[in-house]
Short mmCIF file of C-alpha atoms and ligand atoms in Angstrom, two decimals:
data_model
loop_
_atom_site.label_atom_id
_atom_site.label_comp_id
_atom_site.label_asym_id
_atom_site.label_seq_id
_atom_site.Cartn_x
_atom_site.Cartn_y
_atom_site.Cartn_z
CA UNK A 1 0.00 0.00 0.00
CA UNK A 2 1.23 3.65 -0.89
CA UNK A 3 2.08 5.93 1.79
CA UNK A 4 2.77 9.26 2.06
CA UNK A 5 6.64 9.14 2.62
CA UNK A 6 6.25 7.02 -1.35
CA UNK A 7 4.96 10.25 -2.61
CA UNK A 8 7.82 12.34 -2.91
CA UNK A 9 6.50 15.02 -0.82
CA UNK A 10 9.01 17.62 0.68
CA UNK A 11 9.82 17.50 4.26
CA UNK A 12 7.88 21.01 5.03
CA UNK A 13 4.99 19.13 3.89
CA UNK A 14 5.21 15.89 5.15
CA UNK A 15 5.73 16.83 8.87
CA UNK A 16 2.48 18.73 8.07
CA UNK A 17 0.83 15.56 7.29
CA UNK A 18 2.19 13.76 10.24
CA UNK A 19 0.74 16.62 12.76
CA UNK A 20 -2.40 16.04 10.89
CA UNK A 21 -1.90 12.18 12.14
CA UNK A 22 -2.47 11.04 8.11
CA UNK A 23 -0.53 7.94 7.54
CA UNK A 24 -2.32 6.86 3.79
CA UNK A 25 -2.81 8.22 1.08
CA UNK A 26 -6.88 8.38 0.07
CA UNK A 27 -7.21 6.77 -3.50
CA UNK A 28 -7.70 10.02 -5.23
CA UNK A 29 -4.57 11.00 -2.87
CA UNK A 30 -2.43 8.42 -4.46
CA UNK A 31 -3.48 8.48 -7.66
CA UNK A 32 -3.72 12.64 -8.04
CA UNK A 33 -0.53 13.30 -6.43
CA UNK A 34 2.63 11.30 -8.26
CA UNK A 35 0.56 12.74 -11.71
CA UNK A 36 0.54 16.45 -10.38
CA UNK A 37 3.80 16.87 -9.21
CA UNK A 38 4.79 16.03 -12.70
CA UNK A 39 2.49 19.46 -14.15
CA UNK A 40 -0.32 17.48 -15.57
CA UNK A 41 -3.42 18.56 -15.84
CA UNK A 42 -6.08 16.37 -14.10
CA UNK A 43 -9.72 15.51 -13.99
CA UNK A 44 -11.21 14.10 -10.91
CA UNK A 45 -14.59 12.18 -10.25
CA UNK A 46 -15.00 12.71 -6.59
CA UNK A 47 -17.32 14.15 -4.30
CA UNK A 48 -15.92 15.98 -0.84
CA UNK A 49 -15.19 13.35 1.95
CA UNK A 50 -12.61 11.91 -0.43
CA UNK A 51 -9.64 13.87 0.38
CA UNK A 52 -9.80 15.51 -2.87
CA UNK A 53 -9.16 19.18 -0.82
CA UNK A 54 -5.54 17.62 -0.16
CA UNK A 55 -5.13 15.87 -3.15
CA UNK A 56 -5.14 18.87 -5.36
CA UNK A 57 -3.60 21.43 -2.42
CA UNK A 58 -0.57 19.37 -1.30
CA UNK A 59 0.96 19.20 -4.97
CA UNK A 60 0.33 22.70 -5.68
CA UNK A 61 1.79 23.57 -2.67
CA UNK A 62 5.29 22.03 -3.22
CA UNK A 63 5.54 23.07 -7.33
CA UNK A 64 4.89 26.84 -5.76
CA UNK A 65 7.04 26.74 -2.82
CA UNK A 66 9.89 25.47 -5.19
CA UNK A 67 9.71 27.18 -7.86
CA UNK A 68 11.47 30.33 -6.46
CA UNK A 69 8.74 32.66 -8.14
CA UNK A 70 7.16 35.14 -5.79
CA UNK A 71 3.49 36.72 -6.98
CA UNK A 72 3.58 39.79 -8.55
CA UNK A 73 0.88 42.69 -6.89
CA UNK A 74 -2.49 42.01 -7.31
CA UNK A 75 -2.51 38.32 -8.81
CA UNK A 76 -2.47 34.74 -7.50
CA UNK A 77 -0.35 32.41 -8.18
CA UNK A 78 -2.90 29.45 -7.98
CA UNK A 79 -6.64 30.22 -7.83
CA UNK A 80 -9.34 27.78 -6.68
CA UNK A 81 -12.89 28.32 -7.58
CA UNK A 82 -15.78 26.75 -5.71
CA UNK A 83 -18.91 27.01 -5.37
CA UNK A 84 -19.78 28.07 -1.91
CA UNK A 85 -18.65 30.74 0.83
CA UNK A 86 -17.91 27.75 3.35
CA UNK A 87 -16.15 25.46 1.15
CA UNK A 88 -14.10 28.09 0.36
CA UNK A 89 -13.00 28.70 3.85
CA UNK A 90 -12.65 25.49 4.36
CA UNK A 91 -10.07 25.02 1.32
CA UNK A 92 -8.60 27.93 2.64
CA UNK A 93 -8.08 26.66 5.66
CA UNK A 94 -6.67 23.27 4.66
CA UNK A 95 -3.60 25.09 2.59
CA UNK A 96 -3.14 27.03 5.92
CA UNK A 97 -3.34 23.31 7.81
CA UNK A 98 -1.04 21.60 5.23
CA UNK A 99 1.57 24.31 4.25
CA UNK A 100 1.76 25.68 7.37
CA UNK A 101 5.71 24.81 7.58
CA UNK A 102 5.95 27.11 4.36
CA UNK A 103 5.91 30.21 3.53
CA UNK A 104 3.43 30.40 1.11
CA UNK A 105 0.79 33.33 1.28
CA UNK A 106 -3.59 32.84 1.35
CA UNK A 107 -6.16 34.92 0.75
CA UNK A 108 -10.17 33.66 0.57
CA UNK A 109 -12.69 36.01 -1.00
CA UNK A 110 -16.62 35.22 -0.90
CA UNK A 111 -19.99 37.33 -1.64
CA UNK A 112 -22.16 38.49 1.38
CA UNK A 113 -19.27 40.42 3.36
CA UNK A 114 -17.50 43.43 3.07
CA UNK A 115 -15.09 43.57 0.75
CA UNK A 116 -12.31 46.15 2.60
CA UNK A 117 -10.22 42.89 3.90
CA UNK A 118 -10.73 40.76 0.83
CA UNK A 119 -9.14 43.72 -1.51
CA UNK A 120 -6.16 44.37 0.95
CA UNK A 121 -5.85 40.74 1.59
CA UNK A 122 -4.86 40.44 -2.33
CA UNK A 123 -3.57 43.37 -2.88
CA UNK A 124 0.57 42.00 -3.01
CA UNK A 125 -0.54 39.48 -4.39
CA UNK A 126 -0.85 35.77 -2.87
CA UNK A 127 0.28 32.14 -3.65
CA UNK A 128 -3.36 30.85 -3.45
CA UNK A 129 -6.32 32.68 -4.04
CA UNK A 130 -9.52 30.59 -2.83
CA UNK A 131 -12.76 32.18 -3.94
CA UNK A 132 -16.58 31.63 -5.14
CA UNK A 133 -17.18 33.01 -8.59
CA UNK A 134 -19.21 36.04 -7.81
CA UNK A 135 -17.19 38.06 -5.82
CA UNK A 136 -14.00 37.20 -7.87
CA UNK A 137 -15.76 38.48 -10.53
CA UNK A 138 -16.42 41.86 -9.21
CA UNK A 139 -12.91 42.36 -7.48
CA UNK A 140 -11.55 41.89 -11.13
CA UNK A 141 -14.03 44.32 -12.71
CA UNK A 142 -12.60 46.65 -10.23
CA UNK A 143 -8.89 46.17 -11.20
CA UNK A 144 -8.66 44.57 -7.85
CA UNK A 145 -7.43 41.20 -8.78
CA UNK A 146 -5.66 39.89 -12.21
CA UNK A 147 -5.54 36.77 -13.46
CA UNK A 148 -2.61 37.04 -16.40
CA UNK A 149 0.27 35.28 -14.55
CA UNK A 150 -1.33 32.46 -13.06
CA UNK A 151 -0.11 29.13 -12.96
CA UNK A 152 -2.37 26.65 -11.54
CA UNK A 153 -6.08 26.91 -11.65
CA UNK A 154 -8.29 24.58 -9.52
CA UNK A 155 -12.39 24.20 -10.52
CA UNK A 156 -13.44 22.55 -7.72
CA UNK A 157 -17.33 21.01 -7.63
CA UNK A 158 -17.69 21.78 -11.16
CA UNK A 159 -21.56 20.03 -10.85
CA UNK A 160 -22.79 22.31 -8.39
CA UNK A 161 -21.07 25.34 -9.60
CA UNK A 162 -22.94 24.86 -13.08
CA UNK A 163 -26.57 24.10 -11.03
CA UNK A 164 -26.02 26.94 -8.85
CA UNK A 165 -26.24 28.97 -11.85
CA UNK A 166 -22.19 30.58 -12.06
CA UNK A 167 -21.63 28.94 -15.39
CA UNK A 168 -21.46 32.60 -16.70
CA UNK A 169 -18.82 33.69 -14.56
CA UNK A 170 -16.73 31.02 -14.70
CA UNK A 171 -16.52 31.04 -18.46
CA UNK A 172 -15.21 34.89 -18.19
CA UNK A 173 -12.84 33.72 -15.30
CA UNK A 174 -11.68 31.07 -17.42
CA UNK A 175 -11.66 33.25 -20.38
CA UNK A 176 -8.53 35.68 -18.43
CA UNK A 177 -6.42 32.93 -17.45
CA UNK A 178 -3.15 32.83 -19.25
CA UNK A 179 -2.65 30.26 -21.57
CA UNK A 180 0.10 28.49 -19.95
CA UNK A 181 -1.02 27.16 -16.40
CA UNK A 182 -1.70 23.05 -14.94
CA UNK A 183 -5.42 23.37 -14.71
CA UNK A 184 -7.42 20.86 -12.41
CA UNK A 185 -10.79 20.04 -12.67
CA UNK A 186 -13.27 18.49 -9.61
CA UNK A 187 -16.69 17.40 -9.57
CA UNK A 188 -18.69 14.53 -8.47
CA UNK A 189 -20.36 13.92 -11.54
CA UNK A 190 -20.08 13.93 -14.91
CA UNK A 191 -23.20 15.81 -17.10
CA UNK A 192 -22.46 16.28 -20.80
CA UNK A 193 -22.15 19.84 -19.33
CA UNK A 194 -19.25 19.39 -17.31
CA UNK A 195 -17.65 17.10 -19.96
CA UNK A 196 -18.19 20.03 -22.26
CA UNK A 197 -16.28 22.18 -19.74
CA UNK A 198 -13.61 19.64 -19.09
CA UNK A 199 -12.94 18.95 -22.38
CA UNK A 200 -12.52 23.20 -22.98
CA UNK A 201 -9.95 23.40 -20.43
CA UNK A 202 -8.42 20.74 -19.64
CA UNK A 203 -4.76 19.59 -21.87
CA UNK A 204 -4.15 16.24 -21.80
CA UNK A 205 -5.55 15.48 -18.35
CA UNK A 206 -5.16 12.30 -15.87
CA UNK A 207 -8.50 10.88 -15.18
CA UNK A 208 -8.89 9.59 -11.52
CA UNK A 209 -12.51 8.11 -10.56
CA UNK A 210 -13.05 7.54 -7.17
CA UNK A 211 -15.90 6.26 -4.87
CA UNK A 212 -18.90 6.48 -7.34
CA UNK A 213 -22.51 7.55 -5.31
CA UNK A 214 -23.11 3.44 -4.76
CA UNK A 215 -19.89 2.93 -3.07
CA UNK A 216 -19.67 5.44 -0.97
CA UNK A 217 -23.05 4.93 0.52
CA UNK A 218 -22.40 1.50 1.47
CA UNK A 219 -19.13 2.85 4.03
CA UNK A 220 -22.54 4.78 6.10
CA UNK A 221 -25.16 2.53 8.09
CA UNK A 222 -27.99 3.90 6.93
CA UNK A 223 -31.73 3.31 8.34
CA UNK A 224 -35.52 5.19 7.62
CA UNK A 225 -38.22 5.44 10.02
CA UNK A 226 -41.62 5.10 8.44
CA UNK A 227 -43.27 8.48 10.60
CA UNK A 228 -46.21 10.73 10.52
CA UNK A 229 -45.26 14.32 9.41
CA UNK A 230 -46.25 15.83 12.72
CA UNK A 231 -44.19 13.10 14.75
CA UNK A 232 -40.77 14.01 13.33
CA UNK A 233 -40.22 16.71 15.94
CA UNK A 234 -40.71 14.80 18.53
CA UNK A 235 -39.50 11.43 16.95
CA UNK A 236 -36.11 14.00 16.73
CA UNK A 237 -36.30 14.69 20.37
CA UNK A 238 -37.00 11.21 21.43
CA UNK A 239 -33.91 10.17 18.99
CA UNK A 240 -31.59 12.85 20.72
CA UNK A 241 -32.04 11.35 24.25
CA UNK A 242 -29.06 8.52 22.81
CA UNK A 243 -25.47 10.16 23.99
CA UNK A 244 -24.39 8.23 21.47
CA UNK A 245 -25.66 11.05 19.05
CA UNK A 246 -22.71 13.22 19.93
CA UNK A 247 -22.79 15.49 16.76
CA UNK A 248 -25.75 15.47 14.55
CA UNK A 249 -26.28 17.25 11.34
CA UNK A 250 -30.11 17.25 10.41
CA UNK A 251 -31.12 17.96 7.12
CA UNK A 252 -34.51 20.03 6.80
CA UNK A 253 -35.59 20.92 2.69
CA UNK A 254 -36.99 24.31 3.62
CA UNK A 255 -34.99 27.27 5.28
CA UNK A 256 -38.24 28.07 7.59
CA UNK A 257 -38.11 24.19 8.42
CA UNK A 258 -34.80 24.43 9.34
CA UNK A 259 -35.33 27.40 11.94
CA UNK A 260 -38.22 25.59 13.44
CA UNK A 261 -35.78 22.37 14.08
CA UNK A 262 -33.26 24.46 15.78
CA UNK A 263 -35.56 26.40 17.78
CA UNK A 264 -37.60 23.32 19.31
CA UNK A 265 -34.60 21.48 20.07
CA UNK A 266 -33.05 24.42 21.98
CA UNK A 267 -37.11 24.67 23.94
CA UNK A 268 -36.32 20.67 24.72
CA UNK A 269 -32.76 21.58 26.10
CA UNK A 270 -30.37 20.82 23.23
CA UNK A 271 -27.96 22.85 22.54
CA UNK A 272 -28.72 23.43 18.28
CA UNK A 273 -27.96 26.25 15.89
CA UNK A 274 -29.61 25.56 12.23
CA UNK A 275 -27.48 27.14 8.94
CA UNK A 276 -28.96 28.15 5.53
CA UNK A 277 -28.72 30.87 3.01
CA UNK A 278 -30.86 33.74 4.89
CA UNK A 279 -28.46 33.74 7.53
CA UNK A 280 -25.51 36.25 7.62
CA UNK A 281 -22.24 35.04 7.01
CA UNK A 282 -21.21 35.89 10.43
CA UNK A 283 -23.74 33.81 11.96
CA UNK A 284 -23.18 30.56 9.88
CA UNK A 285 -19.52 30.73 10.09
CA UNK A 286 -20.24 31.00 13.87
CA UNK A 287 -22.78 28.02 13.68
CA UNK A 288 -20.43 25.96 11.82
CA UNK A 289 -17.53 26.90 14.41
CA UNK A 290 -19.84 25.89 17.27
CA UNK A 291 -20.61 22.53 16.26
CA UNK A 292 -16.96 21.95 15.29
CA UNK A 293 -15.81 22.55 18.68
CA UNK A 294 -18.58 20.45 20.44
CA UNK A 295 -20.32 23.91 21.70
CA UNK A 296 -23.85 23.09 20.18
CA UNK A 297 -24.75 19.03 19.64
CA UNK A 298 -27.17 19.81 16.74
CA UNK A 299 -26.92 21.69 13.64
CA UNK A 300 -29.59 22.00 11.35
CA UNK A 301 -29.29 22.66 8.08
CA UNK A 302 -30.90 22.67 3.83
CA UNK A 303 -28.92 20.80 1.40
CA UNK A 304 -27.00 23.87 0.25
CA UNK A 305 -25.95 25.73 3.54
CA UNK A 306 -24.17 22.08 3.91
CA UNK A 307 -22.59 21.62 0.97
CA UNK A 308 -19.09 20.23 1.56
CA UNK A 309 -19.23 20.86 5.42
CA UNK A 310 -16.00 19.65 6.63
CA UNK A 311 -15.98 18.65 10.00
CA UNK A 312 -14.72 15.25 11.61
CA UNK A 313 -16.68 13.33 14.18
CA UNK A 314 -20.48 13.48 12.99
CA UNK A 315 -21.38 10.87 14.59
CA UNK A 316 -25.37 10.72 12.54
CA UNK A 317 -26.59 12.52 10.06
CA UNK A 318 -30.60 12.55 10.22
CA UNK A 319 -32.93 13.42 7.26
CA UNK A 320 -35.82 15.26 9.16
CA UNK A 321 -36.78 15.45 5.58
CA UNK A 322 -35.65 13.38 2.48
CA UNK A 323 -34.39 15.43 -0.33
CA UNK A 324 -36.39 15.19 -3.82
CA UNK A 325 -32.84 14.94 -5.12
CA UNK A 326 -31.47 11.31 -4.40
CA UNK A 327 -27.84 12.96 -5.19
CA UNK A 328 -28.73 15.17 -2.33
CA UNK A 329 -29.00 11.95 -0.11
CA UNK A 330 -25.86 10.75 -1.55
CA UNK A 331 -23.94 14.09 -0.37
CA UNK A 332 -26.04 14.60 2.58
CA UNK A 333 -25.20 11.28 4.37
CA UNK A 334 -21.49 11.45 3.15
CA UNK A 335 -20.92 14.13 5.86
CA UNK A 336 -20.68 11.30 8.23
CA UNK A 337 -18.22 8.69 7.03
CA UNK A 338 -15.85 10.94 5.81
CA UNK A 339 -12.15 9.88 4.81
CA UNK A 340 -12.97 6.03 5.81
CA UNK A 341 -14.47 6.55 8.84
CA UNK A 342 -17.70 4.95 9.06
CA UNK A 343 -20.66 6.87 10.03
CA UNK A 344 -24.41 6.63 10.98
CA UNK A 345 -27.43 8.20 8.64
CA UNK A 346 -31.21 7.81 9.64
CA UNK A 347 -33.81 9.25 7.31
CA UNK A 348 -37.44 10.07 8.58
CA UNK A 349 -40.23 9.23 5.71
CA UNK A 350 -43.75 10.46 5.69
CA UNK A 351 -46.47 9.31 3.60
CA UNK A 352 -45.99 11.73 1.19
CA UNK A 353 -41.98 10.76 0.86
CA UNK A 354 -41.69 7.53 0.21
CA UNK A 355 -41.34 7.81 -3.71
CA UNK A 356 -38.11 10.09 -2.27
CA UNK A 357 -37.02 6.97 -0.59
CA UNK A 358 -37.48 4.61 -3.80
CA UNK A 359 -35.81 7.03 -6.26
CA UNK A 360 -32.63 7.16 -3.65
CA UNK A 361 -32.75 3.39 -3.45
CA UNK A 362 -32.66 2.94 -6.97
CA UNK A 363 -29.84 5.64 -7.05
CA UNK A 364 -27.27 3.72 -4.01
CA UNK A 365 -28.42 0.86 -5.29
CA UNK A 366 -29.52 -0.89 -2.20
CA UNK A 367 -32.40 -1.15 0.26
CA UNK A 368 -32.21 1.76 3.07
CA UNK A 369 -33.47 -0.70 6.40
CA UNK A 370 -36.24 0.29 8.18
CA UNK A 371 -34.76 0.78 11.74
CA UNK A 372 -36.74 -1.07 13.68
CA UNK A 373 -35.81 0.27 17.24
CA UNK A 374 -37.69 2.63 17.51
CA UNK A 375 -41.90 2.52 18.88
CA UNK A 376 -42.82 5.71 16.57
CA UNK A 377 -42.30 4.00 13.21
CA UNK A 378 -45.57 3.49 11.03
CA UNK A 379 -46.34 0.59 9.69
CA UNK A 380 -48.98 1.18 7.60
CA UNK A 381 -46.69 4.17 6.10
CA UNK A 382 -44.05 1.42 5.22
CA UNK A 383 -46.26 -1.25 4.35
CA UNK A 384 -48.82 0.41 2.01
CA UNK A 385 -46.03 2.60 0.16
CA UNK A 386 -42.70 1.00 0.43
CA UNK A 387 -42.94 -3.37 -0.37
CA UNK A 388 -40.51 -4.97 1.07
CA UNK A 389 -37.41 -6.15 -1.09
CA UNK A 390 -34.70 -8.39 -0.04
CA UNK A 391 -32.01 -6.51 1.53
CA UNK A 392 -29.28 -8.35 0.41
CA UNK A 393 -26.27 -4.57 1.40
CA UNK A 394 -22.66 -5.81 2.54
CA UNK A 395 -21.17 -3.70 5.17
CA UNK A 396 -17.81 -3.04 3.31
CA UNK A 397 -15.42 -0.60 4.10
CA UNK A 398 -13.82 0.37 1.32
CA UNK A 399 -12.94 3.80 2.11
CA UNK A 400 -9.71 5.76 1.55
CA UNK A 401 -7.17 7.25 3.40
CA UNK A 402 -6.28 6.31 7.37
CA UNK A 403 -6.07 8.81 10.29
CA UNK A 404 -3.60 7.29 13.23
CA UNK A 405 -5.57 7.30 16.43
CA UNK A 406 -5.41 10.80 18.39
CA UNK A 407 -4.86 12.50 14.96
CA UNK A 408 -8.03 14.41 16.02
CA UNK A 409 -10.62 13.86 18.69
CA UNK A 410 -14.09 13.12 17.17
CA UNK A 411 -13.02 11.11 14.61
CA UNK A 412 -13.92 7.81 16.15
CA UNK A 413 -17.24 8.73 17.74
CA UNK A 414 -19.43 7.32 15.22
CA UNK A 415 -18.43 4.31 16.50
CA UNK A 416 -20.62 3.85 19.61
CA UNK A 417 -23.45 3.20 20.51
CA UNK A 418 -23.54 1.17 17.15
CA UNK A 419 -24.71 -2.72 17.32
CA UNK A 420 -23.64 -5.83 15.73
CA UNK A 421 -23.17 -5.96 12.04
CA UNK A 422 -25.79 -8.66 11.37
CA UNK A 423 -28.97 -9.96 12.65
CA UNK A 424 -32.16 -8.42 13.92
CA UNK A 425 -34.00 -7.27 16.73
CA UNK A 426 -31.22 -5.57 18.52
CA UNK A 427 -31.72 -2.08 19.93
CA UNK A 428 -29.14 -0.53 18.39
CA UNK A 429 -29.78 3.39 16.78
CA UNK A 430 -27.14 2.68 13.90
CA UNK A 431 -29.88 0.81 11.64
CA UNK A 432 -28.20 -2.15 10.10
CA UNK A 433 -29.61 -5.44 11.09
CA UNK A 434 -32.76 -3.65 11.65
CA UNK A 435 -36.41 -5.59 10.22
CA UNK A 436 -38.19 -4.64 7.43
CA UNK A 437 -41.81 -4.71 8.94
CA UNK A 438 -43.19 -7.77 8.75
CA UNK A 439 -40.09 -9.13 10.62
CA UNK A 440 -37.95 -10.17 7.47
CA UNK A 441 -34.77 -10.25 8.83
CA UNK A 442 -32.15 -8.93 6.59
CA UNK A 443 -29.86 -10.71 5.02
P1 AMP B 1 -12.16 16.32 1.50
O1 AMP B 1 -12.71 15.28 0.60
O2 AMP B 1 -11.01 17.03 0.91
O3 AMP B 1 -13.24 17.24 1.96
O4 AMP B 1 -11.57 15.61 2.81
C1 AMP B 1 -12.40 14.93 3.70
C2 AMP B 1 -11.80 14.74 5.09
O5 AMP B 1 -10.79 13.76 5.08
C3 AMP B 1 -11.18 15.96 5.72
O6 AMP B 1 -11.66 16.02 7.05
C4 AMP B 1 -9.70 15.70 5.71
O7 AMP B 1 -9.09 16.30 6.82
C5 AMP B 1 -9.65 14.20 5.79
N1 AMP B 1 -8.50 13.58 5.09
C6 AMP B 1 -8.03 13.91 3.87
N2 AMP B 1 -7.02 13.12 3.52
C7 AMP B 1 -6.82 12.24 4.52
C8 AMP B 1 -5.91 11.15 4.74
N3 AMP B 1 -5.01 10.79 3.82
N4 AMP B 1 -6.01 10.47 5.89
C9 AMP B 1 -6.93 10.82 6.80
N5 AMP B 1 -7.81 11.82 6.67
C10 AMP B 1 -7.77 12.53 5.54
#
């Protein structure tokens, strides 16, 4: 098996690594790295919880740091587009993480804030530039920020950036970079639209695939309960009474839903914040920084607020609503699990969701179990819409990259509380080995 100290990394960066308690490589790690450090261009199939964030960051980080070029005023040297205002911080943060033995300069710019800091932030000009589309854009209209001597250019979550509408802007962006540059392209799946866009930027470009929807489903125990649509709050309340739940993320569709979560949990004593879009940036960086340091047990959130959250240690994710998007389940129960860990997801169905449920069965390709221990789930919800089918899942951890123990707290927590692999009829929250209603056990 490949390990970092195979990769060729510099020393700066390896000791990095070893504070960060990696030992492996992820896949994408291993495959992405040898090819980058050699200037190719690359195109990745991989969603966040992969390591992708270091696979493209710790290459860049040694060509710029030996190159002996400085950046000139006003421009990056690398720039990495993506999508959203916290995945940006978090990328930001990771180059901080993983070159923080160098001395390479950061700067992160993002819409919804002032932008005073951003413009003085990039005003020397920086190694890596992190930023969302938007506010790039404007800080170039207004001379601000150049693009003509960069050398790398990352397009992280090329999917979502296209269905979030910033096709536009990124084809201007794109349209200023200099000819000459290692361009890297990310995105968890492949529409003839992002092939389209690959194909336009890309020369030559490695191709590394890693943990397709399916596969990376089957690393989280996942479970539904069949429930009225007035029960879920206090199905949620009843679930939260397990310590074992040390950090849940809760997935409402609507932002109003989302509020109402948060607020009834904190009425019931439990400490919850909720994130989504009409929040400041202030308060959902604060949110975010609350459940990442264990201050609130909850957080609430919609489907885009959480894009790409990075944070170790949720132990469950919980679907207080299923998404009309099974893609949306895909990403939304990968928050758990991430890197290899293994992590918990239980999804609450009403009446009116269970064609949700089918359409994200038929998308993992496997049966979600009913989790059986708890007394609120509806039978006649799971009987009448959702037949029973052989659940025939293997528990297989095929994940990537290894943490040593103590590399960070948290990271082992989805662990409890969870029961035996097989079998039925035990009490255990986690969901596998649970019945199907009639009993079937599963297989
Ligand atoms: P990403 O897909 O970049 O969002 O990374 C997902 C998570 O995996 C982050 O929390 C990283 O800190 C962690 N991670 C990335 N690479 C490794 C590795 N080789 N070993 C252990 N953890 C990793």
């Amino acid at each position: 098996m490949t390990t970092f100290s195979d990769l060729n990394l510099i020393e700066p960066i390896q000791t990095a690594l070893d504070a960060e308690g990696y030992v492996t490589p992820t896949p994408i790690q291993a495959q992405a790295i040898p090819a980058l450090l050699q200037g190719r261009d690359m195109l990745g199939i991989a969603q966040t919880g992969t390591g992708k964030t270091a696979a493209f960051t710790l290459p860049l980080l040694q060509i710029l740091s030996t190159s002996g070029r400085k950046p000139m005023p006003r421009s990056p040297r690398a720039l990495i587009l993506t999508p959203t205002r916290e995945l940006a911080v978090q990328i930001h943060e990771s180059i901080g993480n993983y070159g923080k033995n160098l001395k390479m300069s950061r700067a992160v710019v993002f819409g919804g804030v002032g932008q005073g800091a951003q413009v003085s932030s990039t005003a020397r000009g920086v190694d890596f530039l992190v930023a969302t589309p938007g506010r790039l854009m404007d800080l170039i209209e207004q001379g601000h920020i150049k693009l003509d001597v960069l050398e790398a250019f990352v397009l992280d979550e090329a999917d979502r950036m296209l269905d979030m509408g910033f096709i536009h802007a990124v084809k201007r962006i794109v349209a200023m970079l200099p000819k000459q540059r290692q361009t890297l392209l990310f995105s968890a799946t492949m529409p003839d639209s992002v092939a389209g866009l690959a194909a336009s930027l890309l020369r030559d470009p490695i191709r590394v695939e890693v943990t397709p929807a399916a596969t990376s489903a089957e690393r989280v125990q996942q479970s539904v309960m069949f429930v009225e649509k007035e029960k879920k709050r206090s199905l949620l309340s009843e679930l939260l009474r397990d310590q074992s739940l040390v950090r849940a993320l809760v997935f409402t569709r609507t932002k109003h839903g989302a509020n109402r979560v948060a607020e009834q949990l904190a009425k019931t004593g439990v400490k919850a914040d909720a994130i989504h879009g009409n929040k400041s940036q202030g308060a959902r960086q604060k949110a975010l920084e609350s459940f990442r340091n264990g201050k609130i047990r909850v957080l609430v959130a919609t489907d885009i607020a959480a894009r790409g959250i990075d944070i170790d240690g949720i132990s469950h994710v919980i679907n207080f609503d299923l998404p009309n998007e099974p893609e949306s389940y895909v990403h939304r129960i990968g928050r758990t699990a991430r890197a290899g860990a293994e992590g918990i997801a239980v999804s609450f169905c009403d009446a009116e969701e269970t064609g949700y449920l089918r359409d994200i069965e038929k998308t993992i390709r496997m049966p979600v179990a009913v989790n059986a221990a708890h007394p609120f789930h509806n039978e006649q919800i799971a009987t009448a819409k959702h037949p029973q089918k052989p659940a025939a899942r293997s528990h297989n951890n095929n994940g990537g990259g290894n943490r040593r123990p103590g590399g960070r707290p948290g990271q082992h927590a989805a662990g409890q509380g969870r029961g035996p692999k097989q079998g039925g009829g035990q009490k255990s929250f986690g969901g596998n080995g649970a019945r199907r209603p009639s009993g079937e056990a599963r297989a």
